[in-house]
Amino acid sequence: MKNRVSIAVGMFAAGGLLLTACGSAPTLDEAWPEVRKNFEEAESLRINMEATGEEDDSSGTVDLAGATDDSHMKGAMDISMGGDPVNMEVLRLDGDAYLKVKSDGEDNAFTEMLGDKWLKMSASEAEGMGEFAMSSLVDQMVEDMPKSEHFEGHDIEAEEVEIDGEKYDKYVIPEDLLESEDAGDVYYVDRDDNTLFRVEGTKTEDGGQEAVVTFTDWNEVEAPEAPAEDEVMDQSELMNP
C-alpha cells in the first residue's frame, strides 16, 4: 500500500508540473528581463528588417546574419541610392569587409567600376563602416530597448499567435509605457527559449517609415566562405590603379 501511495503521489506531482509547464504565458514583466539578457548575450543571430513608407521608393529591406564579435557576417540590403533602388550584398570575415552592389536600373559608380565583383576592404579601411557591423547594430538595438525592470508592476498579458507554423507570445505595449519610437510597440517572444522573435512599429531615423524587425537563428549562425580571388577587387587597386 505504501508503494502504491508513493507512486500515486509521484504521478500527481508530475501531473502538476506538466500542467504548470502547459499553463498560461508569463506576463511581459516576468518574461522581459531574460528576453533582454538573451539579446545582450547573443553570440550570433539573424536580423531581418522591412521598412515601409508612403512612397514605394522609401521602402527597403535589410537581412543580415553574423556573429556579435564581428568575426563574420553576411547579408543583403535593398536601399535607395540617388533615388534608384540598389541591391547591396555585404560580407565581413576575419576583419575584412566585402561589398557587392547591383542596380535595378542604370549602372552606378560602383557597378561601373566593379561589374559583378566584390570590393574588398581591409579592417582599417572598413573602420568607418560601423553600420555594416553586427556588434554596432545589436548595441544600438539594446540601447533602444526598454530596461529589464521597465515593465515591473504592469500586467501586460500575452496573446498566443502562430506565424509560419510556430507559436509565439505577442505583447502589445500600452502607449504610456512606450519609451521611444525606436523601441517598437508590439513584441513577439519565443517562449521555448525566451528569445525575441519580432518587434513591430519601430520608426526609422527620419520618422517617415515604420519597420518590422525579425530575429532568428539565435547563436546558430555559421561563418560564410570568403569570395574566390577572381571574384574580388581590392580597394587598393582602385585607389592605385
C-alpha positions as a Markdown table, in Angstrom:
| # | Residue | x | y | z |
|---|---|---|---|---|
| 1 | Met | 0.0 | 0.0 | 0.0 |
| 2 | Lys | 2.8 | 2.4 | 0.9 |
| 3 | Asn | 4.4 | 1.9 | -2.5 |
| 4 | Arg | 1.1 | 2.5 | -4.3 |
| 5 | Val | 0.6 | 5.7 | -2.3 |
| 6 | Ser | 4.2 | 6.8 | -3.2 |
| 7 | Ile | 3.6 | 6.1 | -6.9 |
| 8 | Ala | 0.3 | 7.9 | -6.8 |
| 9 | Val | 1.9 | 11.0 | -5.1 |
| 10 | Gly | 4.7 | 10.9 | -7.7 |
| 11 | Met | 2.3 | 10.8 | -10.6 |
| 12 | Phe | 0.2 | 13.6 | -9.1 |
| 13 | Ala | 3.3 | 15.7 | -8.7 |
| 14 | Ala | 4.4 | 15.0 | -12.2 |
| 15 | Gly | 1.0 | 15.9 | -13.5 |
| 16 | Gly | 1.1 | 19.1 | -11.6 |
| 17 | Leu | 4.5 | 20.0 | -13.2 |
| 18 | Leu | 3.1 | 19.2 | -16.6 |
| 19 | Leu | 0.1 | 21.4 | -16.1 |
| 20 | Thr | 2.3 | 24.2 | -14.9 |
| 21 | Ala | 4.5 | 23.9 | -18.0 |
| 22 | Cys | 1.5 | 24.0 | -20.3 |
| 23 | Gly | -0.2 | 26.8 | -18.4 |
| 24 | Ser | -0.7 | 30.4 | -19.3 |
| 25 | Ala | 2.1 | 32.5 | -20.8 |
| 26 | Pro | 4.1 | 34.8 | -18.5 |
| 27 | Thr | 3.3 | 38.5 | -18.4 |
| 28 | Leu | 5.8 | 40.7 | -20.1 |
| 29 | Asp | 7.3 | 41.9 | -16.8 |
| 30 | Glu | 8.0 | 38.3 | -16.0 |
| 31 | Ala | 9.5 | 37.4 | -19.3 |
| 32 | Trp | 11.3 | 40.6 | -20.3 |
| 33 | Pro | 14.4 | 40.5 | -18.1 |
| 34 | Glu | 15.5 | 37.2 | -19.5 |
| 35 | Val | 14.5 | 38.1 | -23.1 |
| 36 | Arg | 16.6 | 41.2 | -22.9 |
| 37 | Lys | 19.5 | 39.3 | -21.3 |
| 38 | Asn | 19.4 | 36.7 | -24.1 |
| 39 | Phe | 19.6 | 39.5 | -26.6 |
| 40 | Glu | 22.5 | 41.2 | -24.9 |
| 41 | Glu | 24.5 | 38.0 | -24.6 |
| 42 | Ala | 23.8 | 36.5 | -28.0 |
| 43 | Glu | 26.9 | 35.2 | -29.8 |
| 44 | Ser | 25.2 | 35.3 | -33.2 |
| 45 | Leu | 21.8 | 35.9 | -34.8 |
| 46 | Arg | 20.0 | 36.9 | -38.0 |
| 47 | Ile | 18.2 | 40.2 | -38.3 |
| 48 | Asn | 15.7 | 41.0 | -40.9 |
| 49 | Met | 14.1 | 44.4 | -41.2 |
| 50 | Glu | 11.4 | 45.5 | -43.5 |
| 51 | Ala | 10.7 | 49.3 | -43.7 |
| 52 | Thr | 7.7 | 50.7 | -45.4 |
| 53 | Gly | 6.8 | 54.2 | -46.2 |
| 54 | Glu | 4.1 | 56.1 | -48.0 |
| 55 | Glu | 6.1 | 56.1 | -51.2 |
| 56 | Asp | 7.4 | 53.0 | -52.9 |
| 57 | Asp | 10.9 | 54.4 | -53.2 |
| 58 | Ser | 11.1 | 54.9 | -49.5 |
| 59 | Ser | 10.7 | 51.2 | -48.7 |
| 60 | Gly | 13.6 | 48.8 | -48.2 |
| 61 | Thr | 14.8 | 45.6 | -46.6 |
| 62 | Val | 17.8 | 44.5 | -44.6 |
| 63 | Asp | 18.8 | 40.9 | -44.0 |
| 64 | Leu | 22.0 | 40.3 | -42.0 |
| 65 | Ala | 23.3 | 37.2 | -40.2 |
| 66 | Gly | 26.5 | 37.1 | -38.2 |
| 67 | Ala | 28.5 | 37.0 | -35.0 |
| 68 | Thr | 28.2 | 39.8 | -32.4 |
| 69 | Asp | 32.0 | 39.8 | -32.0 |
| 70 | Asp | 32.2 | 40.9 | -35.7 |
| 71 | Ser | 34.3 | 37.8 | -36.7 |
| 72 | His | 31.8 | 37.2 | -39.5 |
| 73 | Met | 28.6 | 38.5 | -41.1 |
| 74 | Lys | 26.8 | 38.1 | -44.4 |
| 75 | Gly | 23.7 | 39.7 | -45.8 |
| 76 | Ala | 21.9 | 41.9 | -48.3 |
| 77 | Met | 20.2 | 45.3 | -48.3 |
| 78 | Asp | 17.8 | 46.9 | -50.7 |
| 79 | Ile | 18.4 | 50.6 | -50.3 |
| 80 | Ser | 17.7 | 53.9 | -52.2 |
| 81 | Met | 20.9 | 55.4 | -53.7 |
| 82 | Gly | 20.3 | 58.7 | -55.5 |
| 83 | Gly | 16.6 | 57.7 | -55.9 |
| 84 | Asp | 17.3 | 54.5 | -57.7 |
| 85 | Pro | 16.7 | 51.2 | -55.9 |
| 86 | Val | 20.0 | 49.3 | -55.3 |
| 87 | Asn | 20.7 | 45.9 | -54.0 |
| 88 | Met | 23.8 | 45.6 | -51.9 |
| 89 | Glu | 25.5 | 42.5 | -50.6 |
| 90 | Val | 27.8 | 42.8 | -47.6 |
| 91 | Leu | 30.2 | 40.2 | -46.1 |
| 92 | Arg | 32.6 | 40.5 | -43.2 |
| 93 | Leu | 35.2 | 37.8 | -42.4 |
| 94 | Asp | 38.2 | 38.0 | -40.1 |
| 95 | Gly | 38.3 | 41.7 | -40.2 |
| 96 | Asp | 38.0 | 42.2 | -43.9 |
| 97 | Ala | 34.8 | 43.7 | -45.4 |
| 98 | Tyr | 33.4 | 42.9 | -48.9 |
| 99 | Leu | 30.7 | 44.8 | -50.8 |
| 100 | Lys | 28.9 | 44.0 | -54.0 |
| 101 | Val | 26.4 | 46.4 | -55.5 |
| 102 | Lys | 23.8 | 45.7 | -58.2 |
| 103 | Ser | 21.5 | 48.3 | -59.7 |
| 104 | Asp | 17.9 | 47.5 | -60.8 |
| 105 | Gly | 18.2 | 50.4 | -63.2 |
| 106 | Glu | 21.2 | 52.1 | -64.9 |
| 107 | Asp | 24.7 | 51.4 | -63.7 |
| 108 | Asn | 26.0 | 53.5 | -60.9 |
| 109 | Ala | 29.6 | 54.3 | -59.9 |
| 110 | Phe | 30.0 | 51.0 | -58.1 |
| 111 | Thr | 28.8 | 48.8 | -60.9 |
| 112 | Glu | 30.7 | 50.7 | -63.5 |
| 113 | Met | 34.0 | 50.2 | -61.5 |
| 114 | Leu | 33.4 | 46.7 | -60.2 |
| 115 | Gly | 31.0 | 44.9 | -62.5 |
| 116 | Asp | 29.9 | 41.8 | -60.7 |
| 117 | Lys | 32.9 | 41.6 | -58.4 |
| 118 | Trp | 33.2 | 42.2 | -54.7 |
| 119 | Leu | 35.0 | 45.2 | -53.4 |
| 120 | Lys | 37.4 | 44.1 | -50.6 |
| 121 | Met | 38.4 | 46.5 | -47.8 |
| 122 | Ser | 40.9 | 45.7 | -45.0 |
| 123 | Ala | 39.9 | 46.1 | -41.4 |
| 124 | Ser | 41.4 | 49.6 | -41.2 |
| 125 | Glu | 39.7 | 50.6 | -44.4 |
| 126 | Ala | 36.4 | 49.3 | -43.0 |
| 127 | Glu | 36.5 | 51.1 | -39.7 |
| 128 | Gly | 34.1 | 53.7 | -40.9 |
| 129 | Met | 31.5 | 51.1 | -41.8 |
| 130 | Gly | 30.0 | 50.6 | -38.4 |
| 131 | Glu | 26.6 | 50.2 | -39.8 |
| 132 | Phe | 27.8 | 47.1 | -41.5 |
| 133 | Ala | 29.0 | 45.5 | -38.2 |
| 134 | Met | 26.7 | 43.2 | -36.3 |
| 135 | Ser | 28.1 | 44.5 | -32.9 |
| 136 | Ser | 27.1 | 48.1 | -33.8 |
| 137 | Leu | 23.6 | 47.0 | -34.9 |
| 138 | Val | 23.0 | 44.9 | -31.8 |
| 139 | Asp | 24.4 | 47.5 | -29.4 |
| 140 | Gln | 22.1 | 50.2 | -30.9 |
| 141 | Met | 19.1 | 47.9 | -30.6 |
| 142 | Val | 19.9 | 47.1 | -27.0 |
| 143 | Glu | 20.2 | 50.8 | -26.2 |
| 144 | Asp | 16.8 | 51.4 | -27.7 |
| 145 | Met | 15.2 | 48.5 | -25.8 |
| 146 | Pro | 13.3 | 49.0 | -22.6 |
| 147 | Lys | 15.4 | 48.3 | -19.5 |
| 148 | Ser | 15.0 | 45.0 | -17.7 |
| 149 | Glu | 12.7 | 46.5 | -15.0 |
| 150 | His | 10.7 | 48.8 | -17.3 |
| 151 | Phe | 7.5 | 46.6 | -17.2 |
| 152 | Glu | 7.6 | 45.8 | -13.5 |
| 153 | Gly | 4.2 | 46.3 | -11.9 |
| 154 | His | 2.4 | 46.2 | -15.2 |
| 155 | Asp | 0.4 | 43.1 | -16.1 |
| 156 | Ile | 0.9 | 43.0 | -19.9 |
| 157 | Glu | -0.7 | 39.7 | -20.9 |
| 158 | Ala | 0.4 | 37.6 | -23.8 |
| 159 | Glu | -1.7 | 36.6 | -26.8 |
| 160 | Glu | -0.6 | 33.3 | -28.3 |
| 161 | Val | -0.2 | 33.7 | -32.1 |
| 162 | Glu | 1.0 | 31.4 | -34.9 |
| 163 | Ile | 3.5 | 32.6 | -37.5 |
| 164 | Asp | 4.8 | 30.2 | -40.2 |
| 165 | Gly | 3.6 | 27.3 | -38.2 |
| 166 | Glu | 5.4 | 28.4 | -35.0 |
| 167 | Lys | 3.7 | 29.7 | -31.8 |
| 168 | Tyr | 4.8 | 32.9 | -30.1 |
| 169 | Asp | 3.7 | 35.1 | -27.2 |
| 170 | Lys | 2.5 | 38.5 | -28.5 |
| 171 | Tyr | 2.7 | 41.5 | -26.2 |
| 172 | Val | 1.1 | 44.9 | -27.1 |
| 173 | Ile | 2.8 | 47.7 | -25.2 |
| 174 | Pro | 0.4 | 50.4 | -23.8 |
| 175 | Glu | 1.1 | 53.8 | -25.1 |
| 176 | Asp | 2.1 | 55.2 | -21.7 |
| 177 | Leu | 4.9 | 52.6 | -21.4 |
| 178 | Leu | 6.5 | 53.3 | -24.8 |
| 179 | Glu | 10.0 | 54.7 | -24.1 |
| 180 | Ser | 10.7 | 55.7 | -27.7 |
| 181 | Glu | 9.6 | 55.2 | -31.2 |
| 182 | Asp | 12.7 | 53.1 | -31.8 |
| 183 | Ala | 11.7 | 50.5 | -29.2 |
| 184 | Gly | 8.5 | 49.4 | -31.0 |
| 185 | Asp | 5.1 | 48.8 | -29.7 |
| 186 | Val | 4.4 | 45.1 | -30.3 |
| 187 | Tyr | 6.8 | 42.3 | -29.2 |
| 188 | Tyr | 6.7 | 38.6 | -30.1 |
| 189 | Val | 8.6 | 36.3 | -27.8 |
| 190 | Asp | 9.5 | 32.6 | -28.3 |
| 191 | Arg | 8.5 | 31.1 | -25.0 |
| 192 | Asp | 10.6 | 27.9 | -25.5 |
| 193 | Asp | 13.9 | 29.7 | -25.2 |
| 194 | Asn | 12.9 | 33.2 | -24.1 |
| 195 | Thr | 14.3 | 35.0 | -27.2 |
| 196 | Leu | 12.8 | 37.9 | -29.0 |
| 197 | Phe | 11.3 | 36.9 | -32.3 |
| 198 | Arg | 9.9 | 40.1 | -33.7 |
| 199 | Val | 9.3 | 43.8 | -33.0 |
| 200 | Glu | 6.7 | 45.9 | -34.8 |
| 201 | Gly | 6.2 | 49.6 | -35.0 |
| 202 | Thr | 9.8 | 50.8 | -34.8 |
| 203 | Lys | 10.5 | 54.0 | -36.7 |
| 204 | Thr | 13.3 | 54.9 | -39.0 |
| 205 | Glu | 15.5 | 57.9 | -38.1 |
| 206 | Asp | 13.7 | 60.3 | -40.3 |
| 207 | Gly | 10.3 | 59.2 | -38.9 |
| 208 | Gly | 8.9 | 58.6 | -42.3 |
| 209 | Gln | 8.9 | 54.9 | -42.3 |
| 210 | Glu | 7.7 | 52.1 | -40.0 |
| 211 | Ala | 9.8 | 48.9 | -39.6 |
| 212 | Val | 9.2 | 45.3 | -38.7 |
| 213 | Val | 12.3 | 43.7 | -37.3 |
| 214 | Thr | 12.5 | 39.9 | -37.0 |
| 215 | Phe | 15.2 | 38.0 | -35.1 |
| 216 | Thr | 16.1 | 34.3 | -35.8 |
| 217 | Asp | 18.9 | 31.8 | -35.8 |
| 218 | Trp | 20.0 | 32.7 | -32.3 |
| 219 | Asn | 23.5 | 31.5 | -31.6 |
| 220 | Glu | 23.4 | 29.3 | -34.7 |
| 221 | Val | 24.9 | 31.5 | -37.5 |
| 222 | Glu | 28.0 | 29.9 | -39.1 |
| 223 | Ala | 30.8 | 31.9 | -40.8 |
| 224 | Pro | 30.4 | 32.3 | -44.6 |
| 225 | Glu | 33.2 | 31.5 | -47.0 |
| 226 | Ala | 35.3 | 34.2 | -48.5 |
| 227 | Pro | 34.7 | 35.0 | -52.2 |
| 228 | Ala | 37.1 | 33.4 | -54.6 |
| 229 | Glu | 40.1 | 35.6 | -55.6 |
| 230 | Asp | 38.9 | 36.1 | -59.1 |
| 231 | Glu | 35.6 | 37.5 | -57.8 |
| 232 | Val | 37.3 | 40.2 | -55.7 |
| 233 | Met | 38.8 | 43.6 | -56.4 |
| 234 | Asp | 40.9 | 45.1 | -53.6 |
| 235 | Gln | 40.2 | 48.7 | -52.8 |
| 236 | Ser | 43.9 | 49.5 | -53.1 |
| 237 | Glu | 43.6 | 48.5 | -56.8 |
| 238 | Leu | 41.0 | 51.3 | -57.2 |
| 239 | Met | 43.0 | 53.8 | -55.3 |
| 240 | Asn | 46.3 | 53.0 | -57.1 |
| 241 | Pro | 45.4 | 51.5 | -60.5 |
